[in-house]
mmCIF file of C-alpha atoms in Angstrom:
data_model
loop_
_atom_site.group_PDB
_atom_site.id
_atom_site.type_symbol
_atom_site.label_atom_id
_atom_site.label_comp_id
_atom_site.label_asym_id
_atom_site.label_seq_id
_atom_site.Cartn_x
_atom_site.Cartn_y
_atom_site.Cartn_z
ATOM 1 C CA MET A 308 -0.011 -0.532 -0.547
ATOM 2 C CA LYS A 309 2.925 1.815 0.863
ATOM 3 C CA PHE A 310 4.542 2.139 -2.316
ATOM 4 C CA HIS A 311 0.517 3.048 -4.477
ATOM 5 C CA THR A 312 0.394 5.320 -1.664
ATOM 6 C CA LYS A 313 4.152 7.867 -3.261
ATOM 7 C CA ALA A 314 3.474 6.902 -7.169
ATOM 8 C CA LEU A 315 -0.037 9.101 -6.211
ATOM 9 C CA ALA A 316 1.141 11.299 -5.025
ATOM 10 C CA ILE A 317 4.564 11.116 -7.856
ATOM 11 C CA GLY A 318 1.666 11.459 -9.921
ATOM 12 C CA ALA A 319 -0.931 13.551 -8.489
ATOM 13 C CA LEU A 320 2.656 16.383 -8.280
ATOM 14 C CA LEU A 321 2.199 15.341 -12.565
ATOM 15 C CA VAL A 322 -0.832 16.963 -12.857
ATOM 16 C CA LEU A 323 -0.457 19.535 -10.889
ATOM 17 C CA ALA A 324 3.264 20.395 -13.019
ATOM 18 C CA ALA A 325 1.270 20.062 -16.357
ATOM 19 C CA PRO A 326 -0.618 22.802 -16.356
ATOM 20 C CA GLY A 327 2.352 25.405 -15.114
ATOM 21 C CA ALA A 328 4.375 24.746 -17.432
ATOM 22 C CA ALA A 329 1.522 25.756 -21.059
ATOM 23 C CA TYR A 330 1.442 28.856 -18.705
ATOM 24 C CA ALA A 331 5.159 30.038 -19.432
ATOM 25 C CA ASN A 332 6.177 33.109 -22.077
ATOM 26 C CA THR A 333 8.975 33.663 -24.029
ATOM 27 C CA VAL A 334 7.143 36.885 -25.628
ATOM 28 C CA SER A 335 9.587 40.169 -24.585
ATOM 29 C CA VAL A 336 9.982 43.562 -26.224
ATOM 30 C CA THR A 337 12.230 45.837 -26.585
ATOM 31 C CA VAL A 338 11.092 49.559 -27.672
ATOM 32 C CA ARG A 339 13.648 51.250 -29.840
ATOM 33 C CA THR A 340 13.341 55.099 -30.329
ATOM 34 C CA PRO A 341 15.406 57.961 -31.921
ATOM 35 C CA GLY A 342 13.586 60.405 -30.647
ATOM 36 C CA ALA A 343 12.511 63.549 -31.824
ATOM 37 C CA THR A 344 11.517 64.604 -35.602
ATOM 38 C CA LEU A 345 11.435 68.210 -36.546
ATOM 39 C CA GLY A 346 8.619 69.072 -38.897
ATOM 40 C CA PRO A 347 6.169 69.479 -40.563
ATOM 41 C CA SER A 348 7.757 73.388 -41.795
ATOM 42 C CA ALA A 349 5.112 74.299 -44.012
ATOM 43 C CA VAL A 350 1.800 74.084 -44.595
ATOM 44 C CA ASP A 351 0.379 71.095 -46.151
ATOM 45 C CA SER A 352 3.516 69.192 -46.311
ATOM 46 C CA SER A 353 4.708 65.785 -44.557
ATOM 47 C CA VAL A 354 7.080 64.354 -42.334
ATOM 48 C CA SER A 355 8.040 61.454 -42.370
ATOM 49 C CA THR A 356 11.362 59.619 -39.529
ATOM 50 C CA SER A 357 11.793 55.891 -38.269
ATOM 51 C CA ALA A 358 12.678 53.450 -36.153
ATOM 52 C CA HIS A 359 15.096 50.098 -36.405
ATOM 53 C CA CYS A 360 14.551 47.298 -34.732
ATOM 54 C CA THR A 361 18.648 45.953 -34.711
ATOM 55 C CA SER A 362 18.145 42.209 -33.218
ATOM 56 C CA GLY A 363 14.102 41.249 -33.287
ATOM 57 C CA LEU A 364 11.311 42.176 -35.575
ATOM 58 C CA VAL A 365 8.961 44.595 -35.530
ATOM 59 C CA SER A 366 5.039 43.647 -33.126
ATOM 60 C CA GLY A 367 3.900 46.492 -34.236
ATOM 61 C CA GLY A 368 4.901 50.948 -33.704
ATOM 62 C CA GLY A 369 3.569 54.239 -32.268
ATOM 63 C CA ILE A 370 3.630 57.936 -32.628
ATOM 64 C CA ASP A 371 3.797 60.414 -30.592
ATOM 65 C CA GLN A 372 3.887 64.358 -31.578
ATOM 66 C CA ALA A 373 4.662 67.463 -30.446
ATOM 67 C CA ILE A 374 2.127 70.807 -31.211
ATOM 68 C CA GLY A 375 3.140 73.059 -29.238
ATOM 69 C CA THR A 376 0.952 76.607 -27.643
ATOM 70 C CA GLY A 377 -2.060 78.934 -29.103
ATOM 71 C CA THR A 378 -4.044 78.624 -32.602
ATOM 72 C CA GLY A 379 -1.370 76.365 -34.220
ATOM 73 C CA VAL A 380 -1.585 73.659 -32.001
ATOM 74 C CA ASN A 381 -4.155 72.812 -34.441
ATOM 75 C CA GLY A 382 -2.136 71.689 -37.334
ATOM 76 C CA ASN A 383 0.448 68.668 -36.478
ATOM 77 C CA HIS A 384 -2.277 65.008 -37.104
ATOM 78 C CA VAL A 385 -0.597 61.685 -37.772
ATOM 79 C CA LEU A 386 -0.531 60.214 -41.246
ATOM 80 C CA GLY A 387 0.475 57.162 -40.418
ATOM 81 C CA THR A 388 2.215 54.604 -37.605
ATOM 82 C CA GLU A 389 3.237 51.854 -39.849
ATOM 83 C CA PRO A 390 5.624 48.261 -41.273
ATOM 84 C CA SER A 391 8.329 49.287 -43.784
ATOM 85 C CA SER A 392 11.012 46.971 -45.210
ATOM 86 C CA ASP A 393 13.730 49.488 -44.139
ATOM 87 C CA GLY A 394 12.337 52.640 -42.629
ATOM 88 C CA SER A 395 11.921 55.447 -45.490
ATOM 89 C CA THR A 396 9.284 53.553 -48.300
ATOM 90 C CA GLU A 397 5.697 52.838 -47.596
ATOM 91 C CA TYR A 398 3.409 49.697 -49.185
ATOM 92 C CA THR A 399 1.086 51.284 -51.133
ATOM 93 C CA GLY A 400 1.263 49.326 -53.824
ATOM 94 C CA THR A 401 -0.539 45.289 -54.116
ATOM 95 C CA THR A 402 -2.546 44.639 -51.600
ATOM 96 C CA GLY A 403 -1.930 41.003 -49.242
ATOM 97 C CA VAL A 404 1.737 39.640 -48.182
ATOM 98 C CA VAL A 405 3.617 42.763 -48.278
ATOM 99 C CA GLY A 406 6.498 41.819 -46.240
ATOM 100 C CA THR A 407 8.412 39.296 -43.957
ATOM 101 C CA ASP A 408 10.363 39.641 -40.665
ATOM 102 C CA VAL A 409 9.774 43.491 -41.123
ATOM 103 C CA ALA A 410 12.678 45.792 -38.000
ATOM 104 C CA TYR A 411 11.418 49.245 -39.495
ATOM 105 C CA TRP A 412 8.114 51.289 -37.899
ATOM 106 C CA ILE A 413 7.136 54.790 -39.493
ATOM 107 C CA ALA A 414 5.070 57.456 -38.590
ATOM 108 C CA LYS A 415 4.402 59.706 -40.466
ATOM 109 C CA GLY A 416 3.163 63.572 -39.707
ATOM 110 C CA GLY A 417 1.068 66.294 -41.774
ATOM 111 C CA SER A 418 0.815 69.661 -40.980
ATOM 112 C CA GLY A 419 -3.019 71.881 -42.201
ATOM 113 C CA GLY A 420 -3.152 75.576 -42.520
ATOM 114 C CA GLN A 421 -0.978 76.370 -39.405
ATOM 115 C CA LEU A 422 2.152 75.888 -38.322
ATOM 116 C CA ASN A 423 4.435 76.266 -35.121
ATOM 117 C CA SER A 424 7.601 75.552 -34.708
ATOM 118 C CA SER A 425 6.908 72.914 -32.139
ATOM 119 C CA PHE A 426 6.384 70.698 -34.333
ATOM 120 C CA SER A 427 7.882 67.143 -34.040
ATOM 121 C CA THR A 428 7.420 63.861 -34.607
ATOM 122 C CA THR A 429 8.958 60.456 -32.778
ATOM 123 C CA PRO A 430 8.390 57.131 -33.508
ATOM 124 C CA TYR A 431 7.913 54.201 -31.570
ATOM 125 C CA ALA A 432 9.118 50.729 -32.468
ATOM 126 C CA MET A 433 7.308 47.279 -30.306
ATOM 127 C CA CYS A 434 10.662 44.445 -31.571
ATOM 128 C CA LEU A 435 9.652 40.865 -30.497
ATOM 129 C CA THR A 436 11.147 38.620 -29.665
ATOM 130 C CA SER A 437 9.903 34.872 -28.923
ATOM 131 C CA ASN A 438 11.311 31.521 -28.855
ATOM 132 C CA LEU A 439 8.094 30.673 -30.918
ATOM 133 C CA ILE A 440 7.663 33.279 -32.869
ATOM 134 C CA ASN A 441 10.539 33.630 -35.508
ATOM 135 C CA HIS A 442 9.532 34.905 -38.582
ATOM 136 C CA THR A 443 6.962 38.001 -39.158
ATOM 137 C CA GLN A 444 4.605 38.671 -42.425
ATOM 138 C CA VAL A 445 2.667 42.117 -43.554
ATOM 139 C CA VAL A 446 -0.499 42.189 -44.458
ATOM 140 C CA MET A 447 -1.448 45.451 -46.157
ATOM 141 C CA ASN A 448 -5.377 45.828 -47.279
ATOM 142 C CA LYS A 449 -6.499 49.457 -49.322
ATOM 143 C CA VAL A 450 -9.537 51.877 -49.895
ATOM 144 C CA ASN A 451 -10.202 54.523 -51.934
ATOM 145 C CA ALA A 452 -11.852 56.477 -49.336
ATOM 146 C CA PRO A 453 -12.807 58.779 -47.674
ATOM 147 C CA THR A 454 -14.101 60.991 -50.860
ATOM 148 C CA THR A 455 -16.434 62.720 -48.925
ATOM 149 C CA ALA A 456 -16.440 64.831 -46.550
ATOM 150 C CA THR A 457 -16.460 63.583 -42.976
ATOM 151 C CA THR A 458 -17.053 60.204 -43.761
ATOM 152 C CA VAL A 459 -15.693 57.034 -43.026
ATOM 153 C CA GLY A 460 -13.514 56.048 -44.941
ATOM 154 C CA LEU A 461 -11.734 52.117 -43.440
ATOM 155 C CA VAL A 462 -10.276 49.526 -44.740
ATOM 156 C CA THR A 463 -9.024 46.045 -43.016
ATOM 157 C CA ALA A 464 -6.573 44.118 -43.134
ATOM 158 C CA THR A 465 -6.784 40.356 -41.554
ATOM 159 C CA CYS A 466 -3.739 37.298 -40.787
ATOM 160 C CA PRO A 467 -3.059 34.503 -42.912
ATOM 161 C CA ALA A 468 -5.242 31.131 -41.340
ATOM 162 C CA ASN A 469 -3.512 29.469 -38.156
ATOM 163 C CA THR A 470 -1.289 33.128 -38.334
ATOM 164 C CA ALA A 471 -1.480 35.242 -34.645
ATOM 165 C CA LEU A 472 -2.179 38.997 -34.464
ATOM 166 C CA LEU A 473 1.016 40.989 -33.274
ATOM 167 C CA GLY A 474 -0.243 44.401 -34.811
ATOM 168 C CA GLY A 475 -1.102 46.654 -37.141
ATOM 169 C CA GLY A 476 -0.945 50.630 -38.013
ATOM 170 C CA ALA A 477 -2.369 53.083 -40.857
ATOM 171 C CA LEU A 478 -2.096 54.837 -43.587
ATOM 172 C CA VAL A 479 -3.211 58.175 -45.472
ATOM 173 C CA THR A 480 -2.605 59.779 -49.193
ATOM 174 C CA PRO A 481 -1.610 62.146 -49.973
ATOM 175 C CA GLY A 482 -0.994 64.140 -47.667
ATOM 176 C CA ASN A 483 0.022 67.001 -48.633
ATOM 177 C CA THR A 484 -3.569 68.027 -48.694
ATOM 178 C CA GLY A 485 -3.878 69.476 -44.943
ATOM 179 C CA ASN A 486 -7.514 67.791 -44.360
ATOM 180 C CA PHE A 487 -6.401 64.989 -44.203
ATOM 181 C CA LYS A 488 -5.220 62.203 -41.358
ATOM 182 C CA ALA A 489 -5.001 58.900 -39.549
ATOM 183 C CA ILE A 490 -8.211 59.224 -37.415
ATOM 184 C CA ALA A 491 -8.174 54.973 -36.353
ATOM 185 C CA SER A 492 -6.175 52.137 -35.854
ATOM 186 C CA PHE A 493 -7.079 48.990 -33.743
ATOM 187 C CA PRO A 494 -7.190 45.653 -33.603
ATOM 188 C CA THR A 495 -10.285 43.580 -34.706
ATOM 189 C CA PHE A 496 -11.965 41.072 -36.107
ATOM 190 C CA ASN A 497 -12.906 39.149 -39.855
ATOM 191 C CA ASN A 498 -16.100 38.159 -38.430
ATOM 192 C CA SER A 499 -20.056 38.118 -38.266
ATOM 193 C CA ALA A 500 -20.057 39.607 -34.474
ATOM 194 C CA HIS A 501 -16.682 42.996 -35.475
ATOM 195 C CA ASP A 502 -18.732 42.979 -38.514
ATOM 196 C CA TYR A 503 -16.095 42.894 -40.469
ATOM 197 C CA GLY A 504 -13.818 44.971 -39.096
ATOM 198 C CA GLN A 505 -16.611 47.619 -38.652
ATOM 199 C CA LYS A 506 -16.354 47.606 -35.017
ATOM 200 C CA ALA A 507 -12.931 47.155 -32.971
ATOM 201 C CA ALA A 508 -11.956 44.617 -30.588
ATOM 202 C CA ALA A 509 -13.808 44.906 -27.544
ATOM 203 C CA ASP A 510 -11.830 44.766 -23.930
ATOM 204 C CA GLY A 511 -11.037 40.972 -22.992
ATOM 205 C CA GLU A 512 -11.234 39.752 -26.343
ATOM 206 C CA THR A 513 -8.456 37.368 -27.343
ATOM 207 C CA ASN A 514 -7.022 36.773 -30.962
ATOM 208 C CA PRO A 515 -8.438 39.753 -33.073
ATOM 209 C CA ASP A 516 -6.727 38.040 -37.153
ATOM 210 C CA SER A 517 -7.265 41.566 -38.227
ATOM 211 C CA TRP A 518 -6.258 45.610 -38.122
ATOM 212 C CA SER A 519 -8.689 48.077 -40.183
ATOM 213 C CA ALA A 520 -7.604 51.681 -40.337
ATOM 214 C CA VAL A 521 -10.065 54.447 -40.427
ATOM 215 C CA GLY A 522 -8.840 57.990 -42.544
ATOM 216 C CA TRP A 523 -10.847 60.619 -42.327
ATOM 217 C CA ASP A 524 -10.589 64.348 -43.848
ATOM 218 C CA ASN A 525 -12.798 67.362 -43.891
ATOM 219 C CA SER A 526 -13.079 68.089 -47.792
ATOM 220 C CA THR A 527 -13.510 66.465 -50.782
ATOM 221 C CA ASN A 528 -11.074 64.540 -52.718
ATOM 222 C CA ALA A 529 -11.247 61.768 -55.396
ATOM 223 C CA SER A 530 -8.294 60.509 -54.784
ATOM 224 C CA ASN A 531 -7.824 59.477 -50.904
ATOM 225 C CA GLU A 532 -6.180 56.801 -50.222
ATOM 226 C CA THR A 533 -6.561 54.523 -46.995
ATOM 227 C CA TYR A 534 -4.878 52.744 -45.819
ATOM 228 C CA ALA A 535 -4.626 49.493 -42.722
ATOM 229 C CA TYR A 536 -1.728 46.829 -42.681
ATOM 230 C CA ALA A 537 -1.807 43.932 -39.843
ATOM 231 C CA ILE A 538 1.587 42.974 -38.752
ATOM 232 C CA CYS A 539 0.843 38.426 -38.262
ATOM 233 C CA SER A 540 3.408 34.890 -37.254
ATOM 234 C CA GLY A 541 5.280 34.139 -40.107
ATOM 235 C CA ASN A 542 2.952 30.413 -41.524
ATOM 236 C CA GLY A 543 4.523 27.199 -40.674
ATOM 237 C CA ILE A 544 4.278 28.874 -37.433
ATOM 238 C CA ASN A 545 2.139 26.769 -34.123
ATOM 239 C CA VAL A 546 0.359 28.592 -32.709
ATOM 240 C CA SER A 547 -2.360 27.404 -31.141
ATOM 241 C CA GLY A 548 -1.125 27.729 -28.286
ATOM 242 C CA VAL A 549 -0.707 31.760 -28.417
ATOM 243 C CA THR A 550 -3.315 34.257 -26.820
ATOM 244 C CA VAL A 551 -3.016 37.539 -27.646
ATOM 245 C CA LYS A 552 -5.589 39.344 -24.521
ATOM 246 C CA VAL A 553 -7.114 42.872 -26.097
ATOM 247 C CA ARG A 554 -6.862 45.320 -23.258
ATOM 248 C CA PHE A 555 -8.908 48.787 -25.142
ATOM 249 C CA GLY A 556 -10.822 51.967 -23.118
ATOM 250 C CA GLU A 557 -13.050 54.346 -24.349
ATOM 251 C CA ALA A 558 -13.304 58.238 -22.780
ATOM 252 C CA SER A 559 -15.766 60.991 -23.975
ATOM 253 C CA GLY A 560 -13.558 63.820 -25.059
ATOM 254 C CA PRO A 561 -11.768 65.729 -25.994
ATOM 255 C CA SER A 562 -15.135 68.250 -26.473
ATOM 256 C CA THR A 563 -13.651 71.997 -26.413
ATOM 257 C CA GLY A 564 -12.146 73.305 -29.143
ATOM 258 C CA SER A 565 -8.038 73.300 -29.712
ATOM 259 C CA THR A 566 -7.388 70.411 -26.608
ATOM 260 C CA GLY A 567 -5.869 67.643 -27.098
ATOM 261 C CA GLN A 568 -6.891 64.229 -24.509
ATOM 262 C CA ASN A 569 -4.763 61.208 -23.250
ATOM 263 C CA THR A 570 -6.470 58.141 -23.462
ATOM 264 C CA THR A 571 -3.869 54.564 -21.742
ATOM 265 C CA ALA A 572 -5.102 50.956 -21.301
ATOM 266 C CA SER A 573 -2.505 49.032 -20.589
ATOM 267 C CA CYS A 574 -1.963 45.042 -19.389
ATOM 268 C CA GLY A 575 -3.034 42.840 -16.650
ATOM 269 C CA SER A 576 -0.363 40.121 -14.035
ATOM 270 C CA GLY A 577 -1.626 37.529 -16.428
ATOM 271 C CA ASP A 578 -2.058 38.982 -19.893
ATOM 272 C CA GLY A 579 1.156 38.649 -21.114
ATOM 273 C CA ASN A 580 3.644 41.081 -22.455
ATOM 274 C CA LEU A 581 2.880 44.623 -23.817
ATOM 275 C CA VAL A 582 3.240 43.686 -27.739
ATOM 276 C CA SER A 583 1.882 47.290 -29.230
ATOM 277 C CA GLY A 584 -1.676 49.242 -29.627
ATOM 278 C CA GLY A 585 -3.921 51.176 -31.151
ATOM 279 C CA ALA A 586 -6.128 54.726 -30.923
ATOM 280 C CA ALA A 587 -8.446 56.314 -32.221
ATOM 281 C CA VAL A 588 -10.328 59.450 -32.307
ATOM 282 C CA SER A 589 -14.076 58.420 -32.656
ATOM 283 C CA GLY A 590 -17.808 58.665 -32.513
ATOM 284 C CA GLY A 591 -17.561 56.664 -29.641
ATOM 285 C CA ASN A 592 -18.817 53.443 -29.296
ATOM 286 C CA VAL A 593 -16.395 51.647 -31.640
ATOM 287 C CA THR A 594 -16.441 47.906 -30.243
ATOM 288 C CA THR A 595 -20.563 47.781 -30.555
ATOM 289 C CA THR A 596 -21.513 49.350 -33.346
ATOM 290 C CA ASP A 597 -19.811 50.327 -36.792
ATOM 291 C CA PHE A 598 -17.230 53.027 -36.640
ATOM 292 C CA THR A 599 -18.862 56.507 -36.619
ATOM 293 C CA GLY A 600 -16.606 59.674 -37.040
ATOM 294 C CA PRO A 601 -15.491 61.917 -34.762
ATOM 295 C CA GLY A 602 -17.878 64.916 -33.255
ATOM 296 C CA SER A 603 -16.068 67.874 -35.812
ATOM 297 C CA ALA A 604 -13.930 67.757 -39.324
ATOM 298 C CA GLY A 605 -10.767 68.278 -37.407
ATOM 299 C CA ASP A 606 -10.367 65.666 -34.375
ATOM 300 C CA HIS A 607 -7.309 63.888 -35.177
ATOM 301 C CA LEU A 608 -4.281 61.709 -33.359
ATOM 302 C CA ASN A 609 -1.679 63.218 -32.153
ATOM 303 C CA GLY A 610 -0.066 59.669 -30.550
ATOM 304 C CA SER A 611 -0.564 56.109 -30.139
ATOM 305 C CA PHE A 612 2.644 55.236 -28.597
ATOM 306 C CA PRO A 613 3.854 52.503 -25.353
ATOM 307 C CA SER A 614 4.100 54.488 -22.298
ATOM 308 C CA ASP A 615 3.287 54.420 -18.003
ATOM 309 C CA SER A 616 0.357 53.932 -16.712
ATOM 310 C CA SER A 617 0.303 57.405 -15.771
ATOM 311 C CA GLY A 618 0.427 58.288 -20.058
ATOM 312 C CA ASN A 619 4.101 58.903 -20.617
ATOM 313 C CA PRO A 620 6.055 58.096 -23.576
ATOM 314 C CA VAL A 621 8.176 55.402 -22.586
ATOM 315 C CA GLY A 622 12.516 55.617 -23.547
ATOM 316 C CA ASN A 623 14.597 54.145 -25.717
ATOM 317 C CA GLY A 624 15.492 50.705 -24.484
ATOM 318 C CA THR A 625 12.680 49.922 -21.621
ATOM 319 C CA THR A 626 11.768 46.625 -22.022
ATOM 320 C CA THR A 627 8.868 47.345 -19.496
ATOM 321 C CA ALA A 628 6.450 49.038 -21.140
ATOM 322 C CA ALA A 629 2.970 47.729 -20.666
ATOM 323 C CA SER A 630 0.560 50.348 -21.901
ATOM 324 C CA TRP A 631 -0.421 52.115 -24.213
ATOM 325 C CA THR A 632 -1.884 55.686 -25.048
ATOM 326 C CA ALA A 633 -4.023 57.480 -27.586
ATOM 327 C CA PHE A 634 -3.277 61.227 -28.036
ATOM 328 C CA ALA A 635 -7.000 62.509 -29.441
ATOM 329 C CA HIS A 636 -6.937 65.912 -30.291
ATOM 330 C CA SER A 637 -10.024 67.939 -31.315
ATOM 331 C CA GLY A 638 -9.025 70.960 -33.767
ATOM 332 C CA GLY A 639 -10.636 74.009 -33.669
ATOM 333 C CA THR A 640 -13.828 73.243 -32.602
ATOM 334 C CA GLY A 641 -15.717 71.804 -29.740
ATOM 335 C CA SER A 642 -17.942 68.634 -30.074
ATOM 336 C CA THR A 643 -19.407 66.832 -27.307
ATOM 337 C CA SER A 644 -19.513 62.932 -29.194
ATOM 338 C CA THR A 645 -16.261 62.810 -29.691
ATOM 339 C CA HIS A 646 -14.373 59.965 -28.058
ATOM 340 C CA SER A 647 -10.967 58.820 -27.283
ATOM 341 C CA ASP A 648 -10.347 54.902 -27.726
ATOM 342 C CA VAL A 649 -7.103 52.586 -26.943
ATOM 343 C CA TRP A 650 -6.363 49.522 -27.681
ATOM 344 C CA ALA A 651 -3.338 47.335 -25.949
ATOM 345 C CA LEU A 652 -1.740 43.798 -27.404
ATOM 346 C CA CYS A 653 -0.819 41.461 -24.665
ATOM 347 C CA ALA A 654 1.245 37.873 -25.465
ATOM 348 C CA ASN A 655 1.556 34.855 -24.544
ATOM 349 C CA ASP A 656 3.236 32.555 -26.421
ATOM 350 C CA GLY A 657 2.627 29.504 -24.454
ATOM 351 C CA VAL A 658 6.458 27.920 -24.749
#
């Protein structure tokens, strides 16, 4: 009997130990940023700058813009936060898988009719390492929209089957019209419950498979193009044990003209490590209804970046970032129906 009792005890220990192994996580991210690039310095112009993952692959990236003070604060806005093969080339050609093992992230800022000498744009690259996810791919989709003023131009990029979404980005072109901007970049699902990318992933949802981007213009332009980028794990990797959890937050505002607002979401205990994030300025309720534009034609984003829990951007080389912040701005006109939205993606590779 003693022998059997001991065997059962050992067996019980083995059974208890096994689930713990399933929750191991080798995902880690180092944030890379070269600091701020001044500009734009001319009306209706743009500035592009990039961050580089010298080791690892981008799982996502971000942008933070300085806007200064005075009337010029309304002029700076986000045109793009996007993956790149070399830090300057943009994926704007044929849709589908456009890149593999990408190591650069572009932040692109644009000016309207107002300028400020303090304008600058700072890029952030989220540099991924994982014992499992050692290759990535970029999927791009685009739409010729919005072509009418104050209408939503939304497009969704979806990861290939049997891969994991890690992050994503957005771009709008042309970048020299002054009124056109990217107002949303967020995780979603290519299913009916999310209206195939029209509704964003909600707080606590797991394993989104798509990324949506939204362009917004307060004038009419037939040549407007909006691009969405999904950063996905490489083909041939068994991601059945991977969990990517979404953390989401929405706040009313900014509601007063010429003001900005930060909104932050954070990875919690057991969620996994921060790998990317997204941001939007919207009409609200973005996880329960199809995306609607914000309350004012001039509303825009000035940031979507890795941060501390108080919304302060992290520095170059940070390995402990657990939060993501959206910086939304009202432009010159206030509205009570404008909302700020933020997403943090937290990954566990189960290795």
